[in-house]
Structure formats: structure tokens, C-alpha cells
Coordinates of C-alpha atoms and ligand atoms in Angstrom, one line a residue:
M1 CA 23.6 -0.5 -4.9
I2 CA 21.2 -2.8 -4.9
H3 CA 19.2 -3.8 -7.0
E4 CA 15.9 -5.2 -7.4
K5 CA 16.2 -7.9 -10.3
D6 CA 19.3 -9.1 -7.6
M7 CA 17.1 -9.6 -4.5
K8 CA 14.9 -13.0 -4.5
F9 CA 13.0 -15.1 -1.9
I10 CA 14.1 -18.2 -0.4
I11 CA 11.0 -19.9 0.8
N12 CA 11.0 -23.0 3.1
G13 CA 7.7 -25.5 3.1
Q14 CA 5.0 -27.0 4.9
K15 CA 4.6 -24.6 8.3
P16 CA 1.5 -24.1 9.2
L17 CA -0.3 -20.5 9.2
N18 CA -2.4 -18.5 11.8
G19 CA -3.1 -15.6 12.3
E20 CA -4.3 -12.5 10.6
I21 CA -3.5 -10.5 7.5
S22 CA -4.7 -7.5 6.9
V23 CA -5.2 -6.6 2.9
S24 CA -4.1 -2.9 1.6
G25 CA -5.7 -1.1 -0.6
A26 CA -6.5 -2.1 -3.8
K27 CA -3.4 -1.7 -6.7
N28 CA -6.1 -1.1 -9.4
H29 CA -7.9 1.3 -8.1
A30 CA -4.5 3.4 -7.2
L31 CA -3.8 3.1 -10.5
K32 CA -6.6 4.9 -12.0
V33 CA -7.2 7.2 -9.0
F34 CA -3.4 9.2 -9.5
P35 CA -3.9 9.4 -13.3
A36 CA -7.6 11.2 -12.2
C37 CA -6.4 13.6 -10.6
I38 CA -5.2 15.1 -13.7
L39 CA -8.5 16.6 -15.0
I40 CA -8.9 17.8 -11.0
N41 CA -8.3 21.7 -8.9
G42 CA -6.7 21.8 -5.8
D43 CA -4.7 19.7 -3.3
I44 CA -6.9 16.0 -3.9
N45 CA -5.3 13.7 -0.4
I46 CA -5.6 9.6 -1.0
S47 CA -5.5 7.4 1.4
N48 CA -5.2 3.6 2.3
V49 CA -2.8 4.2 -1.3
P50 CA -0.5 0.4 -1.7
E51 CA 3.5 1.6 -0.7
I52 CA 4.1 -1.4 -4.4
E53 CA 6.7 -0.4 -7.2
D54 CA 3.4 -0.3 -9.9
I55 CA 2.1 2.8 -8.1
H56 CA 5.4 4.4 -6.8
R57 CA 6.4 3.9 -11.5
I58 CA 2.7 6.3 -11.7
I59 CA 3.5 8.7 -9.3
E60 CA 7.5 9.1 -11.2
I61 CA 5.2 9.3 -14.0
M62 CA 3.2 12.4 -13.1
Q63 CA 6.1 14.5 -11.6
D64 CA 8.1 13.3 -14.6
L65 CA 5.3 15.0 -16.7
G66 CA 5.4 18.3 -13.4
A67 CA 2.9 17.7 -10.7
D68 CA 3.3 17.9 -8.1
I69 CA 2.9 15.1 -5.5
K70 CA 4.1 13.9 -2.1
K71 CA 3.3 11.5 0.5
I72 CA 2.4 12.3 3.7
A73 CA 2.1 9.5 5.6
D74 CA 2.5 6.0 5.1
N75 CA 0.0 5.3 2.3
Q76 CA -0.8 8.0 2.6
Y77 CA -0.7 11.2 -0.6
K78 CA -0.9 14.6 -1.5
V79 CA -2.0 15.4 -5.0
N80 CA -1.7 18.7 -7.0
T81 CA -1.2 18.2 -10.8
G82 CA -1.7 22.2 -11.5
S83 CA 1.8 22.5 -11.9
I84 CA 2.1 19.8 -15.1
S85 CA 4.2 21.2 -17.8
K86 CA 4.1 19.3 -20.6
T87 CA 2.5 16.6 -22.7
D88 CA 5.5 13.7 -23.6
L89 CA 5.4 11.0 -21.2
N90 CA 9.5 10.0 -20.7
P91 CA 9.8 7.6 -22.6
E92 CA 12.3 6.1 -20.4
L93 CA 9.6 5.8 -17.5
I94 CA 6.2 4.5 -20.1
P95 CA 7.7 1.1 -20.7
K96 CA 7.7 -0.2 -17.9
L97 CA 3.5 -0.1 -16.4
R98 CA 0.9 -0.8 -18.7
A99 CA -1.3 1.4 -16.7
S100 CA 0.2 4.2 -17.5
I101 CA -2.0 4.0 -20.9
M102 CA -4.0 5.4 -18.0
L103 CA -2.3 9.3 -18.5
A104 CA -3.2 9.1 -21.7
G105 CA -6.9 9.9 -21.5
P106 CA -6.3 12.5 -19.0
M107 CA -3.4 14.5 -20.7
L108 CA -5.6 14.3 -24.1
V109 CA -8.1 16.1 -22.8
K110 CA -7.1 19.1 -20.3
Y111 CA -4.2 20.0 -22.6
G112 CA -5.4 19.3 -26.1
Q113 CA -2.3 16.7 -26.6
V114 CA -0.3 14.3 -25.9
K115 CA 2.9 12.2 -26.9
M116 CA 3.1 8.4 -25.7
P117 CA 5.1 5.9 -26.0
H118 CA 4.0 2.4 -25.8
P119 CA 3.0 1.5 -22.6
G120 CA 4.6 -1.8 -20.7
G121 CA 3.3 -4.6 -18.3
C122 CA 2.6 -8.0 -17.8
V123 CA 4.2 -10.3 -20.3
I124 CA 0.8 -12.4 -20.2
G125 CA -0.2 -11.3 -23.9
K126 CA 0.1 -9.1 -26.6
R127 CA -2.3 -6.2 -24.9
P128 CA -2.7 -3.9 -27.7
I129 CA -3.9 -0.7 -27.1
D130 CA -6.0 -0.5 -30.0
I131 CA -9.9 -0.2 -28.4
F132 CA -8.1 3.2 -26.4
L133 CA -7.0 4.4 -30.0
S134 CA -10.2 3.9 -31.8
G135 CA -12.0 5.9 -28.1
Y136 CA -9.9 8.9 -28.8
K137 CA -11.2 8.6 -31.9
K138 CA -14.1 9.0 -31.5
F139 CA -13.7 11.3 -29.2
G140 CA -12.5 14.0 -31.9
A141 CA -8.2 13.5 -31.3
E142 CA -6.2 12.6 -34.4
I143 CA -3.6 10.4 -33.9
I144 CA 0.2 10.0 -35.9
E145 CA 2.0 7.2 -35.1
N146 CA 5.3 6.4 -35.2
D147 CA 8.0 4.2 -34.7
D148 CA 8.7 4.6 -31.2
H149 CA 5.5 7.0 -29.7
Y150 CA 1.8 8.1 -30.5
L151 CA 1.1 11.4 -31.0
I152 CA -2.3 12.5 -29.7
T153 CA -4.0 15.8 -30.1
G154 CA -7.5 16.8 -30.0
K155 CA -8.8 20.8 -28.4
N156 CA -12.7 20.2 -29.2
L157 CA -13.2 16.7 -27.8
K158 CA -16.3 16.1 -27.7
G159 CA -19.2 13.6 -26.0
T160 CA -19.6 10.1 -28.5
E161 CA -21.2 6.3 -27.8
I162 CA -18.4 3.7 -27.4
F163 CA -19.3 -0.2 -27.8
L164 CA -16.4 -2.0 -26.5
P165 CA -15.6 -4.8 -28.9
M166 CA -14.4 -6.2 -25.4
I167 CA -15.1 -6.3 -22.4
S168 CA -11.7 -3.8 -21.2
V169 CA -11.4 -2.8 -17.7
T170 CA -9.4 -0.1 -18.3
N171 CA -10.7 0.9 -21.8
T172 CA -14.0 1.4 -19.6
E173 CA -12.0 4.2 -17.5
T174 CA -10.2 5.5 -19.7
F175 CA -13.3 6.3 -21.5
M176 CA -14.9 7.8 -18.6
T177 CA -12.8 9.5 -16.5
M178 CA -12.3 11.4 -19.6
A179 CA -16.1 11.9 -20.3
T180 CA -16.1 14.1 -17.4
L181 CA -14.8 17.0 -18.7
I182 CA -15.3 16.4 -22.8
P183 CA -18.4 18.9 -23.5
G184 CA -22.4 16.9 -24.3
K185 CA -23.2 13.5 -23.2
T186 CA -21.1 10.4 -23.6
I187 CA -22.2 6.8 -23.6
I188 CA -20.8 3.5 -22.4
K189 CA -21.9 0.8 -24.1
N190 CA -20.2 -3.2 -23.6
A191 CA -18.1 -2.2 -20.6
A192 CA -16.6 -3.6 -17.6
M193 CA -18.2 -3.9 -13.6
E194 CA -15.3 -4.7 -12.3
P195 CA -15.6 -2.4 -8.2
E196 CA -12.8 -0.6 -8.9
I197 CA -14.6 1.2 -11.9
P198 CA -17.8 2.0 -9.5
A199 CA -15.5 3.2 -6.9
L200 CA -13.8 5.5 -9.4
A201 CA -17.3 7.4 -10.7
E202 CA -17.7 7.8 -6.9
F203 CA -15.0 9.9 -6.4
L204 CA -14.8 11.9 -9.7
N205 CA -18.5 12.8 -9.2
L206 CA -17.9 13.1 -5.2
C207 CA -16.3 15.9 -8.0
G208 CA -18.3 16.8 -9.4
A209 CA -18.7 14.5 -12.0
K210 CA -22.0 13.4 -13.4
I211 CA -21.8 9.7 -14.1
T212 CA -24.0 7.6 -14.0
G213 CA -24.8 3.9 -14.8
A214 CA -20.6 3.3 -13.3
G215 CA -20.5 -1.2 -12.1
T216 CA -23.3 -1.3 -15.2
P217 CA -22.5 -2.5 -18.8
T218 CA -24.2 1.5 -19.5
I219 CA -22.3 3.8 -18.1
E220 CA -23.8 6.9 -19.1
I221 CA -20.9 10.5 -18.8
E222 CA -22.1 14.6 -18.9
G223 CA -19.9 16.7 -19.2
V224 CA -19.1 20.1 -16.6
N225 CA -16.6 22.1 -17.7
E226 CA -14.9 21.7 -13.9
L227 CA -13.7 19.6 -11.2
N228 CA -12.2 20.2 -8.3
A229 CA -10.6 18.5 -5.1
T230 CA -12.1 16.3 -2.7
D231 CA -10.3 13.3 -1.4
T232 CA -10.4 10.4 -1.6
A233 CA -10.1 6.5 -0.2
I234 CA -8.9 3.6 -2.1
I235 CA -11.0 0.0 -2.1
P236 CA -9.1 -3.5 -0.3
D237 CA -8.1 -5.3 -3.2
R238 CA -9.5 -8.1 -3.5
I239 CA -6.6 -9.7 -5.8
E240 CA -4.8 -9.5 -2.6
A241 CA -7.9 -11.0 -0.3
G242 CA -8.7 -13.8 -2.7
T243 CA -5.5 -14.5 -3.1
F244 CA -4.8 -14.3 0.7
A245 CA -8.0 -16.8 1.7
I246 CA -6.7 -19.9 -1.0
M247 CA -3.5 -19.2 0.7
G248 CA -5.7 -20.3 3.6
V249 CA -7.5 -22.6 2.4
L250 CA -3.9 -24.1 0.0
A251 CA -1.8 -25.2 3.6
K252 CA -5.0 -26.5 5.3
S253 CA -4.5 -23.9 8.0
K254 CA -7.0 -20.7 9.6
I255 CA -6.2 -17.6 9.3
K256 CA -8.0 -14.7 8.6
I257 CA -8.0 -12.4 6.3
T258 CA -8.8 -9.0 7.7
N259 CA -10.0 -5.6 5.9
C260 CA -11.2 -7.0 3.0
E261 CA -14.8 -6.3 1.2
P262 CA -15.4 -10.4 0.9
K263 CA -18.9 -9.0 -0.9
H264 CA -16.1 -8.1 -4.2
L265 CA -15.1 -11.8 -4.3
E266 CA -18.4 -13.9 -4.9
S267 CA -16.9 -16.4 -8.4
L268 CA -14.6 -17.6 -5.2
W269 CA -16.7 -18.2 -2.7
A270 CA -18.4 -20.3 -5.5
M271 CA -15.1 -22.1 -6.4
F272 CA -14.9 -22.5 -2.7
D273 CA -17.8 -24.6 -1.9
K274 CA -17.2 -26.7 -5.5
I275 CA -13.7 -27.7 -4.2
E276 CA -15.5 -28.2 -0.7
A277 CA -12.8 -25.7 1.5
R278 CA -14.2 -24.5 5.0
Y279 CA -14.2 -20.8 5.5
K280 CA -16.4 -17.8 7.0
L281 CA -17.5 -14.9 5.5
G282 CA -17.6 -11.3 7.7
K283 CA -18.3 -7.8 6.4
N284 CA -15.0 -6.9 6.1
Y285 CA -13.3 -10.0 6.8
I286 CA -12.5 -13.9 5.9
E287 CA -11.4 -16.6 8.3
T288 CA -10.6 -19.9 6.6
M289 CA -10.7 -23.5 8.4
P290 CA -7.9 -26.6 7.4
A291 CA -10.4 -28.8 5.1
I292 CA -10.6 -32.9 4.9
E293 CA -10.3 -33.3 1.2
L294 CA -10.3 -30.4 -1.1
K295 CA -12.8 -32.2 -4.7
A296 CA -11.3 -31.7 -8.4
T297 CA -13.4 -29.0 -11.0
N298 CA -13.1 -27.1 -13.3
L299 CA -12.3 -23.0 -13.6
K300 CA -12.8 -20.4 -16.2
T301 CA -11.4 -17.2 -16.0
H302 CA -14.6 -14.1 -16.9
E303 CA -15.0 -10.4 -16.1
Y304 CA -16.4 -9.1 -12.9
P305 CA -18.3 -10.4 -11.8
G306 CA -16.7 -13.9 -13.3
F307 CA -14.0 -15.6 -11.8
P308 CA -11.0 -12.9 -11.8
T309 CA -8.0 -13.4 -14.5
D310 CA -5.4 -12.8 -11.7
L311 CA -7.1 -15.0 -9.0
Q312 CA -6.6 -17.5 -11.4
S313 CA -2.7 -18.3 -10.7
P314 CA -2.9 -18.9 -7.5
F315 CA -6.6 -21.5 -7.6
T316 CA -4.5 -22.9 -9.8
V317 CA -1.6 -24.4 -7.4
L318 CA -4.3 -24.9 -5.2
L319 CA -6.7 -27.0 -7.5
T320 CA -2.7 -29.2 -7.7
Q321 CA -3.2 -29.8 -4.1
T322 CA -7.3 -31.9 -5.0
R323 CA -8.3 -35.1 -5.8
G324 CA -9.6 -35.2 -9.4
M325 CA -9.2 -34.0 -12.9
S326 CA -9.9 -29.8 -12.7
M327 CA -9.4 -28.0 -16.0
V328 CA -7.9 -24.6 -15.8
H329 CA -9.8 -22.5 -18.5
E330 CA -8.0 -18.3 -18.8
T331 CA -9.8 -16.5 -21.5
I332 CA -8.7 -12.9 -21.4
F333 CA -5.1 -13.1 -21.1
E334 CA -4.0 -15.7 -23.9
G335 CA -0.6 -16.0 -21.9
R336 CA -1.7 -16.6 -19.0
L337 CA -0.9 -19.8 -18.7
F338 CA 3.0 -20.3 -19.5
Y339 CA 3.8 -20.4 -15.7
T340 CA 2.1 -23.3 -15.3
D341 CA 5.6 -25.6 -16.6
K342 CA 7.1 -23.9 -12.9
L343 CA 4.6 -25.0 -11.4
S344 CA 5.2 -29.1 -13.2
K345 CA 9.4 -28.7 -13.0
M346 CA 7.7 -28.3 -8.5
G347 CA 5.8 -31.6 -8.8
A348 CA 2.3 -30.6 -10.6
D349 CA 1.3 -32.9 -12.6
I350 CA -0.6 -29.9 -16.0
I351 CA -0.9 -30.8 -19.3
M352 CA -1.1 -28.0 -21.6
C353 CA -3.1 -28.6 -23.7
D354 CA -2.9 -24.3 -26.1
P355 CA -2.5 -21.4 -24.7
Y356 CA -5.6 -21.1 -23.1
R357 CA -6.2 -24.2 -20.4
V358 CA -4.4 -27.4 -19.2
V359 CA -5.5 -30.2 -17.0
I360 CA -4.3 -30.6 -14.1
N361 CA -4.4 -34.2 -12.0
G362 CA -4.0 -33.9 -8.2
P363 CA -3.0 -34.1 -5.5
T364 CA 0.9 -34.6 -6.5
P365 CA 3.1 -33.7 -4.0
L366 CA 5.1 -30.1 -4.6
Y367 CA 9.1 -30.6 -4.2
G368 CA 11.5 -26.5 -3.6
T369 CA 13.2 -25.8 -6.5
K370 CA 14.8 -22.8 -8.6
V371 CA 11.9 -20.9 -9.9
E372 CA 11.5 -17.2 -11.7
S373 CA 8.6 -15.1 -11.5
P374 CA 7.4 -14.6 -14.4
D375 CA 4.4 -11.8 -14.0
L376 CA 3.1 -10.9 -10.5
R377 CA 0.3 -12.8 -10.2
A378 CA 2.5 -16.5 -11.3
G379 CA 5.3 -14.9 -8.9
M380 CA 2.5 -14.8 -5.7
A381 CA 1.8 -18.1 -7.0
L382 CA 4.9 -19.0 -6.9
I383 CA 5.3 -17.3 -3.6
L384 CA 2.3 -20.0 -2.7
A385 CA 3.6 -23.3 -3.8
A386 CA 7.0 -22.7 -2.1
M387 CA 4.6 -22.6 0.6
V388 CA 3.5 -26.7 0.6
A389 CA 7.1 -28.1 -1.8
Q390 CA 9.0 -29.8 0.7
G391 CA 12.2 -28.7 1.3
T392 CA 13.6 -25.1 -0.9
T393 CA 12.1 -23.0 -2.9
E394 CA 14.3 -19.8 -4.3
I395 CA 11.9 -17.2 -6.7
D396 CA 14.1 -14.9 -8.3
N397 CA 12.8 -11.8 -10.4
I398 CA 10.7 -10.3 -7.5
Y399 CA 10.5 -7.6 -8.7
Q400 CA 7.8 -8.4 -10.1
I401 CA 6.0 -9.2 -7.1
D402 CA 7.1 -6.3 -5.4
R403 CA 4.7 -4.6 -8.4
G404 CA 1.8 -5.5 -6.5
Y405 CA 2.1 -6.6 -3.6
Q406 CA 3.7 -4.4 -0.4
K407 CA 5.5 -5.9 1.8
I408 CA 4.6 -8.7 1.1
D409 CA 7.9 -11.1 3.0
E410 CA 7.0 -9.4 5.7
R411 CA 3.4 -10.1 6.0
L412 CA 3.8 -13.3 5.2
R413 CA 6.8 -14.1 8.4
N414 CA 3.7 -13.0 10.1
I415 CA 1.2 -16.3 10.1
G416 CA 3.8 -18.4 9.2
V417 CA 5.7 -18.4 6.5
D418 CA 9.5 -18.8 7.1
I419 CA 10.3 -16.5 4.3
Q420 CA 13.7 -14.4 3.5
R421 CA 14.6 -11.9 0.8
I422 CA 18.3 -12.3 -0.2
N423 CA 20.1 -10.2 -2.3
D424 CA 22.2 -12.2 -4.8
A425 CA 24.9 -9.9 -5.9
Ligands
EPU1 N1 -7.8 -4.9 -25.0 C1 -7.9 -5.6 -26.9 N2 -7.4 -4.7 -26.8 C2 -7.2 -2.9 -25.9 C3 -7.4 -3.2 -24.3 C4 -7.9 -4.4 -24.5 O1 -7.3 -6.1 -27.3 O2 -7.3 -1.8 -26.7 C5 -8.1 -7.1 -24.8 C6 -6.9 -7.6 -24.0 O3 -6.1 -8.2 -24.7 C7 -7.6 -8.6 -22.8 C8 -9.0 -7.9 -23.6 O4 -9.0 -7.1 -23.6 O5 -7.8 -10.0 -23.7 C9 -9.1 -7.2 -20.9 O6 -8.3 -6.9 -21.3 P1 -8.5 -5.3 -20.6 O7 -8.6 -4.8 -21.2 O8 -10.0 -5.7 -19.7 O9 -7.0 -5.2 -19.1 P2 -6.3 -4.9 -18.4 O10 -7.6 -3.0 -18.7 O11 -5.3 -4.2 -19.3 C10 -7.0 -4.8 -15.8 C11 -6.1 -5.3 -14.6 C12 -5.4 -6.0 -14.9 C13 -6.1 -7.5 -15.1 C14 -7.7 -7.0 -16.1 C15 -8.3 -8.2 -16.3 C16 -5.3 -3.0 -14.4 C17 -3.9 -1.9 -14.5 N3 -4.8 -3.6 -14.5 O12 -6.2 -5.0 -17.0 O13 -4.3 -6.5 -14.3 O14 -5.5 -8.8 -15.4 O15 -8.1 -5.8 -15.8 O16 -9.3 -7.8 -14.8 O17 -6.5 -2.3 -14.0 C18 -2.8 -7.4 -12.3 O18 -3.5 -6.6 -11.7 O19 -2.1 -7.8 -12.3 C19 -3.3 -7.0 -14.1 C20 -3.0 -7.6 -15.4

């Protein structure tokens, strides 16, 4: 039997890239649409679903609850949650996926209770769930915290006003989704504005929900009695699109990135302008072109529409190849710069000031070596570094990369990357 942990990527660097690469559906949209289906009656057809580990895990957890989820074609699923028969989220499956927290809210609203182990996910920070718990309580739920799980109950939830103490994507989505079927009016203030949030609201509204303001800092939801199925499509993955664009600039290559929404990445284009990258934007495509010389710049991550934390690691790789000194300031997650020791091992000149900030001096040549993927986005960044490094890089623990990028090796080979997946068992 082949275990994912035995798989690795072998990348021979410095090959020119060319051609087209198409963007998959957004992981962080699909991961919210599937759980929202718990509140919706009937068969829901979801298209443009990325075939990635995280999505297969959330489906597995929902099937374990009794939901009927069938793959009807590649990237297309039919979901019916009417057959859900239990309210205990599987303690073996939940820790594999942080986004499994998205299931608890809808389960509580629909069935009046849920038993939830602590969710897992990328090791990019402490990732507490305190804001979720206090939100459930504001709706009127009771929570009993045990050593290994939470028991959350609430049969008479009521609409409420929630001010998020931190702008949080999954909290905004959870409370917005829950409130669609909770009697009364809910107002979420200091809400996150990531494009996946208005996309989720649009889907719920088509099912009969009454949500206004999604995509702004204040979202209002008027509870309705029922939601009924409608077909929906997952929006293009802006993080994948941005990563491919950074890849084209880094490899000084002309590539075309298709099936994407360039307007979701304005902060990346602003940074491209600062480093003097050459690129062209169409309505649903991006083209990169070789630049003469790239300039260093400072980068600070921020909630949307600021620079996404999920693009910080690929952009940091790019900054190792720009002229001058750059500072990268990660403001969202406290553990999201530790992968830079792997870039240093490959030849980058990076000084860590504190867990939130690094200083980079560039450009420095990178050299192939053996590295391990610490998490999803940093793993992808290591592929980018390997692509421009001299010699061969071996990346272990690629399960972390497969969690978020569909058939990434095959798709990168099509634009000229020399990448092989091998089984080391
Ligand atoms: N936070 C709390 N308490 C909570 C929840 C969050 O303190 O109860 C903190 C977090 O620790 C963090 C900050 O709030 O410091 C913001 O985190 P947020 O809740 O916005 O992150 P998230 O919703 O857990 C989503 C994406 C992440 C992405 C972030 C930021 C999903 C499934 N995940 O996470 O995606 O980095 O928003 O945009 O949507 C990834 O795809 O690799 C990934 C990690």
C-alpha cells in the first residue's frame, strides 16, 4: 500500500516555463459550501470542486455523519444531507482538517446539538477557536468543554449582534451561515471581506436566505424557515492564481494563467508594480512576462483586500530574487514564517527578526537540497524555490501540498517544470 507520507517531489531547477495553466475551484470556498449544505433541503449539485485532500476529507466527515454525497463527474458532486443520522463529529477525522470547524455551526442549528473534537489543520500558529465558541453562546447555545471534545447544545437559538474581536474568515462564514435559519435578525460587525464570503452568501441567498452586506464589514441576516437546494459552482481559487502569477514572474517566463478572477488579487498587482514585474491582466486571465531586474520591497500581510497571508510564502521566495533589502511582516498567523529556514538552507539570505518578521537581502542564487514541506502554502513556496534553484531539490511530506493543490505536479509539468512525484517506500 502506498502511503501519502512516503511520496515526495523531485524537482530539477532552472527550466524555462511557457504555456497555459488553468486555475482550479477555490479550496476555501468549497470548504464552506459543503458544510452549508447541512442547512439546505434537497439535492445540491456543486461544480468546479477542486479534487484535493482537504475537500475529500470534509466529504468523508459529512458522509460519516450520514450525508449522501456522490461524485457525479470530475470536479462535480451531488450532496443531500437529509440522511444525516448522528451529531457526533468523528474524532479521528476532525483533527486532520481545521476547516472541519465549519460543520459545527450548521449541525447545531439543524439538530440542536453537536459533539466536536478540537479541529486540526496547518501548523501555522495556535489557531484557537474561542471566537467560534463565544459566537455560539451569543446565539444562545450552551457549551460543555471536556478534555477531548466540546458538547454544544441549543434548541432555541435566537438572532443576535456579534462584533468579531479579530477579523476572522471562518468565523464570519460560520455565523453568517448559521444565522440564515436562526429566528430573528443577526448582525455581524467587523466581518471579514474575502471574496469567498460574498460567494457563499450568494449561494445561500439563492437557496432562500436573506443575507445583505456580505463582502463589507457589516453583514445582516434575517432568519428564514427553510433553505431549498439550488445548483452552485465554486469560484476560482485566487490563492492558486496568485501563486502561479508569482511563479511566472520568478521564473522570468511568459505563462498564461486562465479561468481566474484577477480582480480578487489587486493587492498582488500593487506589489508586482512595486517590484517592477511585467504582467498583463484580462477579465479572467493573467499573463506574466520576463522582467529585466526586479526591485526589493517590503510586504505586510493583511485581511482582504490587503495582501493575503496565503500568498506570503510564495512572494517571500520571489523577494529572495529581487535586488535590495526587503522586510516581510506576517500579521495574521504567528507561525507562518518558520519555513524561511528552509529557504536559507537553499541559499537565501534571510534574517528572522521575530516570529512575525524577516529581512531578506537579494538576489542570491538558490541551490537544490532536501527539504520537508511544513504546511500547505509553505510547501508550495518550496516548489517555487526549487524551480529557480540550481540542481535538484527533494521535497518530502507532500501530503501537505496535495491538501490544497489539485494534481499540482501534472499541471506544472505541462508548463515546463521538471517535477516528478516518487514513492520512497
Ligand atoms: N482566531 C482567533 N480565534 C478564533 C479564530 C481565529 O484568535 O476563534 C485568529 C487566528 O488565530 C488568526 C486570526 O484570527 O490569528 C485570523 O484567522 P482566521 O480566522 O481569519 O483564519 P481562518 O478562518 O482559520 C482562513 C483560511 C486560511 C487563511 C485565513 C486568512 C479557510 C479554511 N482557511 O482561515 O487558509 O489563511 O483564513 O485569510 O478558509 C490556507 O488555505 O492555507 C489557509 C490557512
